[in-house]
Tab-separated table of C-alpha atoms in Angstrom:
chain	number	residue	atom	x	y	z
A	1	UNK	CA	121.389	88.728	110.061
A	2	UNK	CA	118.327	88.297	107.833
A	3	UNK	CA	115.521	90.142	109.598
A	4	UNK	CA	113.007	89.686	106.789
A	5	UNK	CA	112.533	86.216	105.370
A	6	UNK	CA	110.680	84.877	102.399
A	7	UNK	CA	110.995	81.133	102.707
A	8	UNK	CA	109.442	80.231	99.369
A	9	UNK	CA	111.820	81.052	96.530
A	10	UNK	CA	109.200	80.261	93.918
A	11	UNK	CA	105.475	79.866	93.420
A	12	UNK	CA	103.575	78.563	90.409
A	13	UNK	CA	99.868	79.321	90.087
A	14	UNK	CA	97.255	78.967	87.401
A	15	UNK	CA	95.764	82.037	85.795
A	16	UNK	CA	92.602	83.081	87.615
A	17	UNK	CA	93.559	81.396	90.881
A	18	UNK	CA	94.824	83.051	94.060
A	19	UNK	CA	98.533	83.640	94.682
A	20	UNK	CA	99.587	83.771	98.316
A	21	UNK	CA	103.065	85.017	99.144
A	22	UNK	CA	104.392	84.834	102.676
A	23	UNK	CA	106.908	86.868	104.624
A	24	UNK	CA	108.213	86.586	108.170
A	25	UNK	CA	110.208	89.102	110.161
A	26	UNK	CA	112.155	88.913	113.384
A	27	UNK	CA	112.472	92.557	114.473
A	28	UNK	CA	109.441	93.628	116.540
A	29	UNK	CA	110.454	97.266	116.017
A	30	UNK	CA	109.411	97.153	112.365
A	31	UNK	CA	106.252	99.195	111.952
A	32	UNK	CA	105.831	99.567	108.208
A	33	UNK	CA	105.782	96.852	105.603
A	34	UNK	CA	105.838	96.970	101.843
A	35	UNK	CA	105.672	94.665	98.855
A	36	UNK	CA	107.638	95.367	95.711
A	37	UNK	CA	107.395	93.645	92.357
A	38	UNK	CA	110.353	93.216	90.040
A	39	UNK	CA	110.566	92.258	86.388
A	40	UNK	CA	113.893	91.130	84.872
A	41	UNK	CA	116.325	93.959	84.061
A	42	UNK	CA	114.107	96.504	85.799
A	43	UNK	CA	114.171	98.042	89.249
A	44	UNK	CA	111.577	96.986	91.824
A	45	UNK	CA	108.257	98.837	91.716
A	46	UNK	CA	106.115	99.547	94.741
A	47	UNK	CA	102.985	97.440	94.963
A	48	UNK	CA	101.260	97.885	98.311
A	49	UNK	CA	102.084	98.714	101.915
A	50	UNK	CA	100.666	98.362	105.396
A	51	UNK	CA	101.267	100.133	108.674
A	52	UNK	CA	101.563	98.152	111.881
A	53	UNK	CA	98.394	99.780	113.195
A	54	UNK	CA	96.393	97.888	110.580
A	55	UNK	CA	95.946	94.203	109.879
A	56	UNK	CA	94.748	94.452	106.300
A	57	UNK	CA	95.159	96.722	103.319
A	58	UNK	CA	93.548	96.198	99.958
A	59	UNK	CA	94.243	97.698	96.547
A	60	UNK	CA	92.395	96.164	93.641
A	61	UNK	CA	93.521	92.582	93.160
A	62	UNK	CA	96.186	92.915	95.854
A	63	UNK	CA	95.620	92.507	99.582
A	64	UNK	CA	98.248	92.503	102.295
A	65	UNK	CA	97.568	90.942	105.682
A	66	UNK	CA	99.644	91.618	108.780
A	67	UNK	CA	99.748	89.389	111.863
A	68	UNK	CA	101.906	91.282	114.345
A	69	UNK	CA	101.805	88.648	117.055
A	70	UNK	CA	103.166	86.081	114.613
A	71	UNK	CA	105.484	88.588	112.918
A	72	UNK	CA	104.050	87.460	109.625
A	73	UNK	CA	102.593	89.137	106.604
A	74	UNK	CA	101.180	87.833	103.388
A	75	UNK	CA	100.267	89.167	99.978
A	76	UNK	CA	97.223	87.815	98.200
A	77	UNK	CA	96.766	88.321	94.474
A	78	UNK	CA	93.360	87.384	93.153
A	79	UNK	CA	92.721	86.604	90.406
A	80	UNK	CA	96.279	85.968	89.241
A	81	UNK	CA	97.126	87.117	85.727
A	82	UNK	CA	100.055	86.242	83.428
A	83	UNK	CA	101.396	89.779	83.846
A	84	UNK	CA	101.803	89.085	87.542
A	85	UNK	CA	104.707	86.770	86.762
A	86	UNK	CA	107.627	88.513	88.478
A	87	UNK	CA	109.753	88.422	91.615
A	88	UNK	CA	107.994	89.787	94.684
A	89	UNK	CA	109.967	91.287	97.544
A	90	UNK	CA	108.720	91.870	101.037
A	91	UNK	CA	110.313	94.832	102.859
A	92	UNK	CA	110.097	96.318	106.334
A	93	UNK	CA	111.194	99.498	108.038
A	94	UNK	CA	111.181	101.310	111.367
A	95	UNK	CA	109.902	104.803	111.996
A	96	UNK	CA	113.219	105.828	113.569
A	97	UNK	CA	115.157	104.711	110.488
A	98	UNK	CA	112.532	104.785	107.807
A	99	UNK	CA	115.009	105.143	104.960
A	100	UNK	CA	116.504	101.735	105.570
A	101	UNK	CA	114.252	99.150	104.030
A	102	UNK	CA	115.109	95.585	104.961
A	103	UNK	CA	114.216	93.259	102.117
A	104	UNK	CA	113.499	89.579	101.932
A	105	UNK	CA	115.175	87.417	99.303
A	106	UNK	CA	112.128	87.453	97.047
A	107	UNK	CA	109.635	84.938	95.678
A	108	UNK	CA	109.497	84.193	91.961
A	109	UNK	CA	105.867	83.926	90.885
A	110	UNK	CA	104.959	82.210	87.638
A	111	UNK	CA	101.362	82.434	86.475
A	112	UNK	CA	100.527	79.747	83.945
A	113	UNK	CA	97.670	79.950	81.429
B	1	UNK	CA	107.842	112.295	84.118
B	2	UNK	CA	111.322	110.787	84.092
B	3	UNK	CA	112.070	108.072	86.574
B	4	UNK	CA	115.286	107.268	88.393
B	5	UNK	CA	118.118	106.709	85.946
B	6	UNK	CA	121.399	104.924	86.514
B	7	UNK	CA	124.571	104.654	84.501
B	8	UNK	CA	126.229	102.614	83.271
B	9	UNK	CA	123.709	99.800	82.909
B	10	UNK	CA	126.525	97.262	82.867
B	11	UNK	CA	130.104	97.495	84.054
B	12	UNK	CA	132.819	94.870	83.813
B	13	UNK	CA	136.008	95.647	85.660
B	14	UNK	CA	139.153	93.884	86.738
B	15	UNK	CA	139.772	93.051	90.349
B	16	UNK	CA	141.605	95.892	92.068
B	17	UNK	CA	140.243	98.671	89.853
B	18	UNK	CA	138.031	101.501	91.105
B	19	UNK	CA	134.515	102.005	89.724
B	20	UNK	CA	131.979	104.820	89.879
B	21	UNK	CA	128.258	104.259	89.540
B	22	UNK	CA	125.903	107.150	88.906
B	23	UNK	CA	122.316	107.788	89.940
B	24	UNK	CA	119.973	110.559	88.797
B	25	UNK	CA	116.958	110.667	91.111
B	26	UNK	CA	113.478	111.858	90.274
B	27	UNK	CA	113.376	115.641	90.233
B	28	UNK	CA	112.118	117.018	93.524
B	29	UNK	CA	112.898	113.899	95.537
B	30	UNK	CA	114.973	114.806	98.572
B	31	UNK	CA	115.859	111.299	99.703
B	32	UNK	CA	118.190	109.003	97.765
B	33	UNK	CA	119.131	105.416	98.537
B	34	UNK	CA	121.641	102.832	97.342
B	35	UNK	CA	121.046	99.084	97.571
B	36	UNK	CA	122.744	96.103	96.045
B	37	UNK	CA	121.406	92.721	95.063
B	38	UNK	CA	123.811	89.835	94.898
B	39	UNK	CA	122.874	86.710	92.965
B	40	UNK	CA	119.985	84.904	94.622
B	41	UNK	CA	119.768	87.426	97.427
B	42	UNK	CA	117.378	90.165	98.420
B	43	UNK	CA	118.209	93.834	98.261
B	44	UNK	CA	120.832	94.922	100.756
B	45	UNK	CA	120.702	98.495	102.047
B	46	UNK	CA	123.975	100.404	101.593
B	47	UNK	CA	123.473	104.121	102.264
B	48	UNK	CA	120.853	106.825	102.154
B	49	UNK	CA	120.857	110.604	101.853
B	50	UNK	CA	118.089	112.813	103.220
B	51	UNK	CA	118.235	116.464	102.242
B	52	UNK	CA	121.202	118.208	103.830
B	53	UNK	CA	121.466	115.774	106.729
B	54	UNK	CA	124.500	113.563	107.182
B	55	UNK	CA	123.975	110.354	105.194
B	56	UNK	CA	123.197	107.069	106.906
B	57	UNK	CA	126.199	104.956	105.897
B	58	UNK	CA	125.430	102.049	108.192
B	59	UNK	CA	124.967	99.571	105.348
B	60	UNK	CA	128.273	100.120	103.568
B	61	UNK	CA	130.116	96.767	103.729
B	62	UNK	CA	133.643	98.176	103.947
B	63	UNK	CA	135.655	101.375	103.739
B	64	UNK	CA	136.250	100.634	100.052
B	65	UNK	CA	132.699	101.855	99.476
B	66	UNK	CA	131.751	105.537	99.539
B	67	UNK	CA	129.001	107.700	98.109
B	68	UNK	CA	128.410	111.352	97.448
B	69	UNK	CA	125.376	113.382	96.558
B	70	UNK	CA	126.140	116.666	94.859
B	71	UNK	CA	123.767	119.591	95.036
B	72	UNK	CA	121.074	117.466	96.594
B	73	UNK	CA	120.531	115.658	93.306
B	74	UNK	CA	122.908	113.326	91.461
B	75	UNK	CA	124.709	110.670	93.485
B	76	UNK	CA	127.850	108.663	92.800
B	77	UNK	CA	128.691	105.370	94.484
B	78	UNK	CA	132.421	104.632	94.373
B	79	UNK	CA	133.957	101.239	95.008
B	80	UNK	CA	137.727	101.262	95.387
B	81	UNK	CA	139.983	98.268	94.767
B	82	UNK	CA	137.078	96.124	93.623
B	83	UNK	CA	136.862	92.497	94.708
B	84	UNK	CA	134.990	89.622	93.089
B	85	UNK	CA	132.458	89.610	95.940
B	86	UNK	CA	131.469	93.143	94.906
B	87	UNK	CA	129.818	91.671	91.798
B	88	UNK	CA	126.118	92.493	92.098
B	89	UNK	CA	123.362	94.687	90.738
B	90	UNK	CA	123.558	98.110	92.369
B	91	UNK	CA	120.179	99.800	92.656
B	92	UNK	CA	119.444	103.421	93.376
B	93	UNK	CA	116.086	104.717	94.606
B	94	UNK	CA	114.622	108.079	95.526
B	95	UNK	CA	111.577	109.298	97.397
B	96	UNK	CA	109.828	112.396	98.661
B	97	UNK	CA	110.701	113.109	102.231
B	98	UNK	CA	107.477	113.287	104.157
B	99	UNK	CA	105.842	111.577	107.072
B	100	UNK	CA	104.921	108.125	105.939
B	101	UNK	CA	106.539	108.724	102.559
B	102	UNK	CA	108.089	105.324	102.384
B	103	UNK	CA	107.549	104.652	98.720
B	104	UNK	CA	110.929	104.426	97.089
B	105	UNK	CA	111.145	104.591	93.313
B	106	UNK	CA	113.926	102.429	91.948
B	107	UNK	CA	116.134	102.806	88.936
B	108	UNK	CA	116.940	99.861	86.642
B	109	UNK	CA	120.263	99.205	88.345
B	110	UNK	CA	123.894	98.841	87.315
B	111	UNK	CA	125.139	95.289	86.901
B	112	UNK	CA	128.733	95.197	88.126
B	113	UNK	CA	130.938	92.247	87.267
B	114	UNK	CA	134.407	92.047	88.769
B	115	UNK	CA	136.689	89.612	86.946
């Protein structure tokens, strides 16, 4: 039962343009959401997070938007840089079981010069 | 400081054999997690340890899988009688245990191939 879904397996974007990654979830009990970035042969690294009490969180070039009514979140990267080429995972958790992150399948982002 | 380390980085084993995967968390982190990533899939939660509390084993796929955490630090994930479907990258993560401390720091993973 996939509770966190990333329906776009890949995304290609030109350097300097905006990358928009989408994530949908089905469990309304999720109250914390995270994005992780993964390079080949490395473990995922934390990128940005958002609590369900907010609808936006920004950190430099990265902004996460949360639409609770639609059970949808998105990650915006602007401007995109070649070093952003990686797999991005969306993850969600519940306060009563915060150790159990539920991950999406990931989106491979390729930033072209 | 040192990050999460895992060993071995790669393991090839024959079907039916037992394997042990090791994780050294970041010093001072009280929570430790195991995930696995099968080809083309997202990370799948397996088990997590929080301090001295009983571990949450709800993600373990079968009784062939078990994990221990000795002395609140190093953890070993054991897979008995391995099957081909166990082939995956096994990832360990650790974090501080605090309210809202959701950031998990991941190791590089162990790639397990069962032939």
